[in-house]
Coordinates of C-alpha atoms in Angstrom, one line a residue:
Chain F
X1332 CA 59.8 107.6 213.0
X1333 CA 57.6 110.3 214.9
X1334 CA 54.2 110.9 213.8
X1335 CA 53.2 114.5 213.2
X1336 CA 49.4 114.9 212.6
X1337 CA 48.0 117.7 211.4
X1338 CA 44.1 118.9 210.4
X1339 CA 44.0 118.2 206.6
X1340 CA 44.5 121.7 205.5
X1341 CA 47.0 123.5 203.6
X1342 CA 47.7 125.8 206.1
X1343 CA 47.9 122.8 208.8
X1344 CA 50.4 121.2 206.6
X1345 CA 52.7 124.6 206.3
X1346 CA 52.3 124.6 210.3
X1347 CA 53.4 121.0 210.4
X1348 CA 56.3 121.9 208.5
X1349 CA 57.1 124.9 210.9
X1350 CA 56.7 123.0 213.8
X1351 CA 59.1 119.8 212.6
X1352 CA 61.8 122.3 212.0
X1353 CA 60.8 124.2 215.4
X1354 CA 61.0 121.3 217.5
X1355 CA 63.4 119.7 215.4
X1356 CA 61.7 116.3 215.1
X1357 CA 63.5 113.7 213.0
X1358 CA 62.1 111.5 210.7
X1359 CA 58.8 112.8 210.7
X1360 CA 55.9 111.1 209.1
X1361 CA 53.1 113.5 208.6
X1362 CA 49.5 112.0 209.2
X1363 CA 46.0 113.4 208.4
X1364 CA 44.7 113.6 211.9
X1365 CA 41.6 111.7 210.9
X1366 CA 43.7 109.0 209.4
X1367 CA 46.3 108.5 212.3
X1368 CA 47.0 105.7 213.9
X1369 CA 48.6 105.6 216.9
X1370 CA 52.9 105.1 216.7
X1371 CA 54.4 102.2 218.5
X1372 CA 57.8 103.6 218.5
X1373 CA 57.5 107.3 218.5
X1374 CA 55.9 110.0 219.9
X1375 CA 52.5 111.5 218.2
X1376 CA 52.8 115.1 217.6
X1377 CA 49.6 117.0 217.2
X1378 CA 49.9 120.1 215.2
X1379 CA 47.2 122.7 215.9
X1380 CA 46.8 125.4 212.9
X1381 CA 48.6 128.3 213.2
X1382 CA 48.1 131.1 210.9
X1383 CA 51.4 133.1 212.2
X1384 CA 53.3 129.7 211.6
X1385 CA 51.5 128.6 208.4
X1386 CA 52.0 132.4 206.8
X1387 CA 55.8 132.2 207.7
X1388 CA 56.3 129.1 205.7
X1389 CA 54.0 130.6 203.0
X1390 CA 56.1 133.4 202.7
X1391 CA 59.5 131.6 202.5
X1392 CA 58.2 129.3 199.8
X1393 CA 56.7 132.2 197.8
X1394 CA 60.3 133.9 197.6
X1395 CA 62.4 130.7 197.3
X1396 CA 60.2 129.0 194.5
X1397 CA 59.0 130.2 191.2
X1398 CA 54.9 130.6 190.8
X1399 CA 55.4 127.7 188.6
X1400 CA 56.7 125.5 191.6
X1401 CA 54.6 126.9 194.2
X1402 CA 51.8 126.2 192.1
X1403 CA 52.6 122.4 191.3
X1404 CA 53.0 122.0 195.3
X1405 CA 49.7 123.1 196.1
X1406 CA 48.2 121.3 193.3
X1407 CA 50.2 118.1 194.5
X1408 CA 49.1 118.8 198.1
X1409 CA 45.3 119.1 196.5
X1410 CA 45.8 115.3 195.0
X1411 CA 45.0 113.9 198.7
X1412 CA 46.9 110.7 197.7
X1413 CA 48.5 108.9 200.2
X1414 CA 51.4 110.1 202.2
X1415 CA 51.5 112.8 199.8
X1416 CA 52.5 115.1 202.7
X1417 CA 55.8 113.3 203.1
X1418 CA 56.4 113.9 199.6
X1419 CA 55.6 117.4 200.1
X1420 CA 57.8 117.8 203.3
X1421 CA 61.2 116.5 201.7
X1422 CA 60.6 118.5 198.7
X1423 CA 60.5 121.8 201.0
X1424 CA 63.3 120.4 203.0
X1425 CA 65.4 120.0 199.4
X1426 CA 64.2 123.1 198.4
X1427 CA 65.1 125.4 201.1
X1428 CA 68.3 123.9 201.9
X1429 CA 69.7 124.2 198.1
X1430 CA 71.4 127.9 197.7
X1431 CA 70.2 127.5 194.1
X1432 CA 67.1 127.0 192.3
X1433 CA 66.4 123.2 192.1
X1434 CA 63.0 123.1 191.4
X1435 CA 63.5 121.8 188.1
X1436 CA 66.1 118.7 188.9
X1437 CA 64.0 116.1 187.5
X1438 CA 66.5 113.7 188.9
X1439 CA 65.5 114.0 192.6
X1440 CA 62.2 111.7 193.0
X1441 CA 60.3 114.0 194.9
X1442 CA 61.2 116.6 192.6
X1443 CA 59.8 114.4 189.7
X1444 CA 56.9 113.3 191.7
X1445 CA 55.5 116.7 192.2
X1446 CA 55.5 117.4 188.8
X1447 CA 54.0 114.3 187.7
X1448 CA 51.4 114.5 190.6
X1449 CA 50.5 118.3 190.2
X1450 CA 50.0 117.4 186.1
X1451 CA 47.5 114.8 187.0
X1452 CA 45.5 117.3 189.2
X1453 CA 45.8 120.0 186.6
X1454 CA 44.2 117.5 184.1
X1455 CA 41.4 116.7 186.3
X1456 CA 40.8 120.4 186.8
X1457 CA 40.4 121.2 183.3
X1458 CA 38.3 118.1 182.8
X1459 CA 36.3 119.5 185.6
X1460 CA 35.8 122.7 184.4
X1461 CA 34.5 120.7 181.1
X1462 CA 32.3 118.2 182.8
X1463 CA 30.1 120.4 185.2
X1464 CA 26.7 120.2 184.4
X1465 CA 24.2 122.6 185.8
X1466 CA 20.6 122.0 186.9
X1467 CA 18.1 125.1 187.3
X1468 CA 16.4 124.7 190.7
X1469 CA 13.3 126.4 191.8
X1470 CA 14.8 129.4 193.9
X1471 CA 17.1 130.3 190.9
X1472 CA 19.9 128.0 192.0
X1473 CA 22.4 126.4 189.5
X1474 CA 23.1 123.4 191.1
X1475 CA 25.4 120.9 190.2
X1476 CA 26.8 117.5 191.2
X1477 CA 30.3 116.5 190.4
X1478 CA 32.9 113.3 191.6
X1479 CA 36.5 114.6 190.7
X1480 CA 39.5 112.2 191.3
X1481 CA 41.2 114.9 193.1
X1482 CA 40.2 117.8 195.2
X1483 CA 39.9 120.7 192.1
X1484 CA 37.1 122.7 193.7
X1485 CA 39.6 125.2 194.7
X1486 CA 41.2 125.3 191.3
X1487 CA 37.6 125.7 189.3
X1488 CA 36.4 128.3 191.8
X1489 CA 37.7 131.1 189.9
X1490 CA 36.9 129.6 186.5
X1491 CA 33.1 129.9 187.3
X1492 CA 33.1 132.6 189.2
X1493 CA 34.2 134.8 186.0
X1494 CA 32.2 132.5 183.6
X1495 CA 28.4 132.8 185.6
X1496 CA 29.1 136.1 187.5
X1497 CA 25.6 137.1 187.1
X1498 CA 24.0 133.6 188.3
X1499 CA 23.4 132.1 191.7
X1500 CA 25.5 128.5 191.5
X1501 CA 26.5 125.6 193.6
X1502 CA 29.1 122.9 192.6
X1503 CA 29.2 119.8 194.9
X1504 CA 31.6 117.1 195.2
X1505 CA 29.9 114.1 196.4
X1506 CA 32.7 112.2 197.4
X1507 CA 34.5 115.1 199.7
X1508 CA 30.8 116.0 200.8
X1509 CA 31.6 120.0 200.5
X1510 CA 30.9 122.4 197.5
X1511 CA 31.4 126.0 196.5
X1512 CA 28.7 128.4 196.9
X1513 CA 28.1 131.9 194.8
X1514 CA 25.6 134.2 196.1
X1515 CA 26.7 136.6 193.0
X1516 CA 29.1 138.4 195.5
X1517 CA 31.9 135.8 197.1
X1518 CA 32.2 131.9 196.9
X1519 CA 32.3 130.0 199.9
X1520 CA 32.5 126.6 201.1
X1521 CA 29.4 125.1 202.1
X1522 CA 28.5 121.5 203.3
X1523 CA 24.9 119.9 202.6
X1524 CA 22.9 116.9 204.3
X1525 CA 21.4 114.7 201.5
X1526 CA 18.8 112.3 203.0
X1527 CA 17.5 110.7 199.8
X1528 CA 19.4 109.5 196.5
X1529 CA 20.4 112.7 194.4
X1530 CA 19.8 111.0 191.1
X1531 CA 16.2 109.9 192.3
X1532 CA 13.9 111.6 189.0
X1533 CA 11.2 112.4 191.9
X1534 CA 13.3 114.0 194.1
X1535 CA 15.1 116.2 191.7
X1536 CA 11.6 116.8 189.9
X1537 CA 10.4 118.8 193.0
X1538 CA 13.5 121.1 193.0
X1539 CA 13.9 121.6 189.7
X1540 CA 12.5 124.4 187.7
X1541 CA 9.7 123.7 185.3
X1542 CA 11.7 124.2 182.3
X1543 CA 14.5 122.3 183.0
X1544 CA 13.6 119.0 181.7
X1545 CA 12.7 120.8 178.3
X1546 CA 16.2 122.6 178.5
X1547 CA 17.8 118.9 179.4
X1548 CA 16.1 117.3 176.2
X1549 CA 17.2 120.3 174.2
X1550 CA 20.9 119.3 175.0
X1551 CA 20.4 116.0 174.6
X1552 CA 18.9 116.6 171.2
X1553 CA 21.9 118.7 170.2
X1554 CA 24.0 116.1 171.1
X1555 CA 22.7 113.3 168.7
X1556 CA 22.1 116.1 166.0
X1557 CA 25.8 116.9 165.9
X1558 CA 26.7 113.2 166.0
X1559 CA 28.6 111.7 162.9
X1560 CA 27.9 108.1 163.5
X1561 CA 30.5 107.0 160.7
X1562 CA 33.0 108.6 162.7
X1563 CA 32.4 106.8 165.8
X1564 CA 35.6 105.7 167.6
X1565 CA 34.3 104.6 171.2
X1566 CA 38.2 103.9 172.7
X1567 CA 39.0 107.4 171.6
X1568 CA 35.8 108.9 172.9
X1569 CA 36.3 107.4 176.6
X1570 CA 40.0 108.4 176.4
X1571 CA 38.8 112.2 176.3
X1572 CA 35.7 111.5 178.3
X1573 CA 36.3 108.7 180.6
X1574 CA 33.3 106.8 181.7
X1575 CA 33.8 107.5 185.6
X1576 CA 32.3 111.1 184.8
X1577 CA 29.3 109.5 182.8
X1578 CA 27.2 109.3 185.8
X1579 CA 26.5 113.3 186.0
X1580 CA 26.7 114.0 182.6
X1581 CA 22.9 115.0 181.2
X1582 CA 23.8 113.9 177.7
X1583 CA 25.1 110.5 178.9
X1584 CA 21.9 109.7 180.7
X1585 CA 19.5 109.7 178.0
X1586 CA 16.4 108.0 179.4
X1587 CA 13.6 108.0 177.0
X1588 CA 13.5 109.1 173.4
Chain Q
X453 CA 31.1 122.1 157.0
X454 CA 34.0 120.6 155.2
X455 CA 34.0 120.7 151.2
X456 CA 34.7 117.9 149.3
X457 CA 37.9 117.9 146.9
X458 CA 37.9 115.8 144.0
X459 CA 41.8 116.3 143.4
X460 CA 43.4 113.0 141.9
X461 CA 46.1 112.5 144.7
X462 CA 43.3 112.2 147.4
X463 CA 41.8 108.6 147.7
X464 CA 38.4 108.3 145.7
X465 CA 35.3 108.8 147.6
X466 CA 33.9 105.6 149.3
X467 CA 37.2 104.0 150.0
X468 CA 38.1 102.9 153.3
X469 CA 39.7 106.0 155.4
X470 CA 43.5 105.4 154.7
X471 CA 43.6 105.4 159.0
X472 CA 47.7 104.7 159.0
X473 CA 48.7 107.0 156.4
X474 CA 46.6 110.0 158.3
X475 CA 48.4 108.7 161.5
X476 CA 51.8 109.1 159.5
X477 CA 51.1 112.3 157.9
X478 CA 50.4 113.6 161.4
X479 CA 53.2 112.2 163.0
X480 CA 55.5 113.8 160.3
X481 CA 53.7 117.2 160.5
X482 CA 54.7 117.4 164.5
X483 CA 58.3 116.3 163.7
X484 CA 58.0 119.7 161.6
X485 CA 56.4 121.7 163.7
X486 CA 57.8 120.7 167.3
X487 CA 61.0 118.9 166.8
X488 CA 62.9 121.1 164.5
X489 CA 62.7 118.4 161.6
X490 CA 63.3 119.7 157.8
X491 CA 60.9 118.3 155.0
X492 CA 64.4 117.0 153.4
X493 CA 65.0 114.8 156.4
X494 CA 61.8 113.2 156.4
X495 CA 61.1 112.8 152.9
X496 CA 63.5 113.0 150.0
X497 CA 64.7 111.3 146.4
X498 CA 66.3 108.2 148.0
X499 CA 63.0 108.2 150.5
X500 CA 60.1 109.4 148.8
X501 CA 57.3 107.8 150.7
X502 CA 57.0 107.6 154.2
X503 CA 57.3 104.0 156.2
X504 CA 54.0 102.2 157.3
X505 CA 55.2 100.2 159.7
X506 CA 57.4 103.0 161.8
X507 CA 56.8 106.3 162.4
X508 CA 59.2 108.8 160.5
X509 CA 61.3 109.8 163.8
X510 CA 62.5 106.5 164.2
X511 CA 62.6 106.2 160.3
X512 CA 65.4 109.1 160.7
X513 CA 67.3 107.6 163.4
X514 CA 67.7 104.1 161.5
X515 CA 68.6 106.1 158.4
X516 CA 71.5 108.0 160.3
X517 CA 72.7 105.4 162.8
X518 CA 76.2 106.7 162.3
X519 CA 75.5 109.2 164.9
X520 CA 74.3 107.3 167.4
X521 CA 74.8 105.8 170.4
X522 CA 75.1 109.5 172.1
X523 CA 76.0 110.2 176.1
X524 CA 72.8 111.4 177.7
X525 CA 74.6 113.7 179.9
X526 CA 76.4 115.5 177.2
X527 CA 74.1 115.3 174.1
X528 CA 72.7 118.4 172.4
X529 CA 69.5 119.3 173.3
X530 CA 68.4 119.3 169.7
X531 CA 69.9 115.9 168.8
X532 CA 68.1 114.7 172.1
X533 CA 64.3 115.6 170.8
X534 CA 65.5 113.3 167.9
X535 CA 66.3 110.1 169.9
X536 CA 63.6 107.5 169.3
X537 CA 61.3 107.2 172.3
X538 CA 62.4 110.9 173.9
X539 CA 59.3 113.3 173.3
X540 CA 59.1 117.2 174.0
X541 CA 58.5 117.0 177.7
X542 CA 60.8 114.0 178.6
X543 CA 63.6 116.0 176.7
X544 CA 62.9 119.0 178.6
X545 CA 63.1 117.2 181.9
X546 CA 66.3 115.3 181.3
X547 CA 67.7 118.5 179.9
X548 CA 66.9 120.6 183.4
X549 CA 67.9 117.6 185.4
X550 CA 71.5 117.2 183.6
X551 CA 72.6 120.5 185.3
X552 CA 72.1 118.7 188.8
X553 CA 73.9 115.7 188.1
X554 CA 74.8 112.2 186.2
X555 CA 71.9 110.8 184.9
X556 CA 71.6 107.0 184.6
X557 CA 68.9 104.8 183.4
X558 CA 66.9 104.8 186.6
X559 CA 66.1 108.2 186.1
X560 CA 65.6 108.0 182.5
X561 CA 62.9 105.0 183.3
X562 CA 61.4 107.2 186.4
X563 CA 61.1 110.2 183.9
X564 CA 59.0 108.0 181.7
X565 CA 61.0 107.6 178.0
X566 CA 59.8 104.6 175.9
X567 CA 63.0 102.7 176.6
X568 CA 62.6 99.4 174.5
X569 CA 63.3 102.3 171.5
X570 CA 65.9 104.3 173.3
X571 CA 68.1 101.9 174.5
X572 CA 69.4 101.4 170.8
X573 CA 70.3 105.0 170.6
X574 CA 71.4 106.4 173.8
X575 CA 73.8 105.3 176.6
X576 CA 74.3 106.9 180.0
X577 CA 78.4 106.8 180.4
X578 CA 79.8 103.6 179.4
X579 CA 77.3 101.0 179.4
X580 CA 75.8 100.4 176.2
X581 CA 74.7 97.4 174.3
X582 CA 73.6 97.6 171.0
X583 CA 75.9 94.5 169.6
X584 CA 76.4 96.4 166.4
X585 CA 73.3 95.5 165.0
X586 CA 72.0 96.9 161.6
X587 CA 69.2 99.0 160.9
X588 CA 66.8 96.5 159.6
X589 CA 67.4 94.5 162.8
X590 CA 66.9 97.2 165.3
X591 CA 63.4 98.1 163.2
X592 CA 62.6 94.4 163.7
X593 CA 63.7 94.1 167.2
X594 CA 61.4 97.3 168.2
X595 CA 58.3 96.2 165.8
X596 CA 58.7 92.7 168.0
X597 CA 57.9 94.9 171.3
X598 CA 55.6 96.9 170.2
X599 CA 51.9 96.6 170.2
X600 CA 50.2 99.1 167.4
X601 CA 46.5 98.5 166.8
X602 CA 47.6 99.1 162.9
X603 CA 50.2 96.1 162.8
X604 CA 47.7 93.5 161.0
X605 CA 48.3 96.4 158.1
X606 CA 51.8 97.1 157.7
X607 CA 52.3 94.3 156.0
X608 CA 51.2 94.6 152.3
X609 CA 49.8 91.2 152.2
X610 CA 46.1 90.8 151.8
X611 CA 44.2 90.3 155.2
X612 CA 42.4 86.5 155.2
X613 CA 39.9 87.6 157.6

């Protein structure tokens, strides 16, 4: 068992795949550098992300796989599940070795797992597009905190870029400690340092626009007006809007009335 | 705004919402739209009403038990859709995976079909155990294992609590 450590990025993973083929590393276990423990029996091969190598693998995969299958592969990577890199590596080996298109062979465990995981990530992306709530700050920035199960920020970037083309926004993933910032031209990744707890009411009041609280009350009032109490179905409600997202939703944090 | 209709075929206003009836109608609608069923296969002169305790798809399969069991490796795609416990996504996965090799129960389990229903209608080669059961027996066996929230309402007996 030989450990292959990479930096956690998609380009890094592709570089790792390239180097496994290049150096003919047997029985590779791909691990994220930040989680790598020294291996007892084999060597640890540290991969330095190389744009040329990753580009070659990227091109090879793009040619071999259907666009659907390639997007499944990328989404599976974004799931950040433990040891998912090995599943992706085995999938790549299987697909590149096959002479015909095998991405629909759901009898193969890695193909099936890729399909299942990418579907979970896709659903999470769909939920995130719906569950992002912005607050307007004093310097005209729409700011939102999210906490998705998977790393879906790269997937929702285009949606919000198209939707709010003429507004500056920032969507911040509080778990992964990075965010997307749109400055009316391009979207870039940012990382912020927080000192206080972000849900602290006073801290928020200071940075938020004056009318922000009014708009929040409007939003909450809208929800209570369109609600049909007789058709309450909490189980179904939670199915569509799981409780773990509630803390960042304005309509679920009604404080006073 | 949804207008209220006073048609005498509808439940009277003020009566409790017929949840199971809605659910069965919804399931029958899906069969027509996505599973290529005809209305006459779901309800006809001999079976004018939808079953309360089982979904229409299982109902159809139990009425047509002669064509089952079928081999999952050779079954027609349209018939694969009609096997209870197999939905559209699973049928597609089985159909695609079939091209690459023999499908076993292990594969089916991983794909995620409802095996406690499917086992009475499908086999993977030569292993099959239905013990020549009657439709009523299969229905009871499936109902025993299933945990529907509507179960107390299946029987026409009045609820005591």
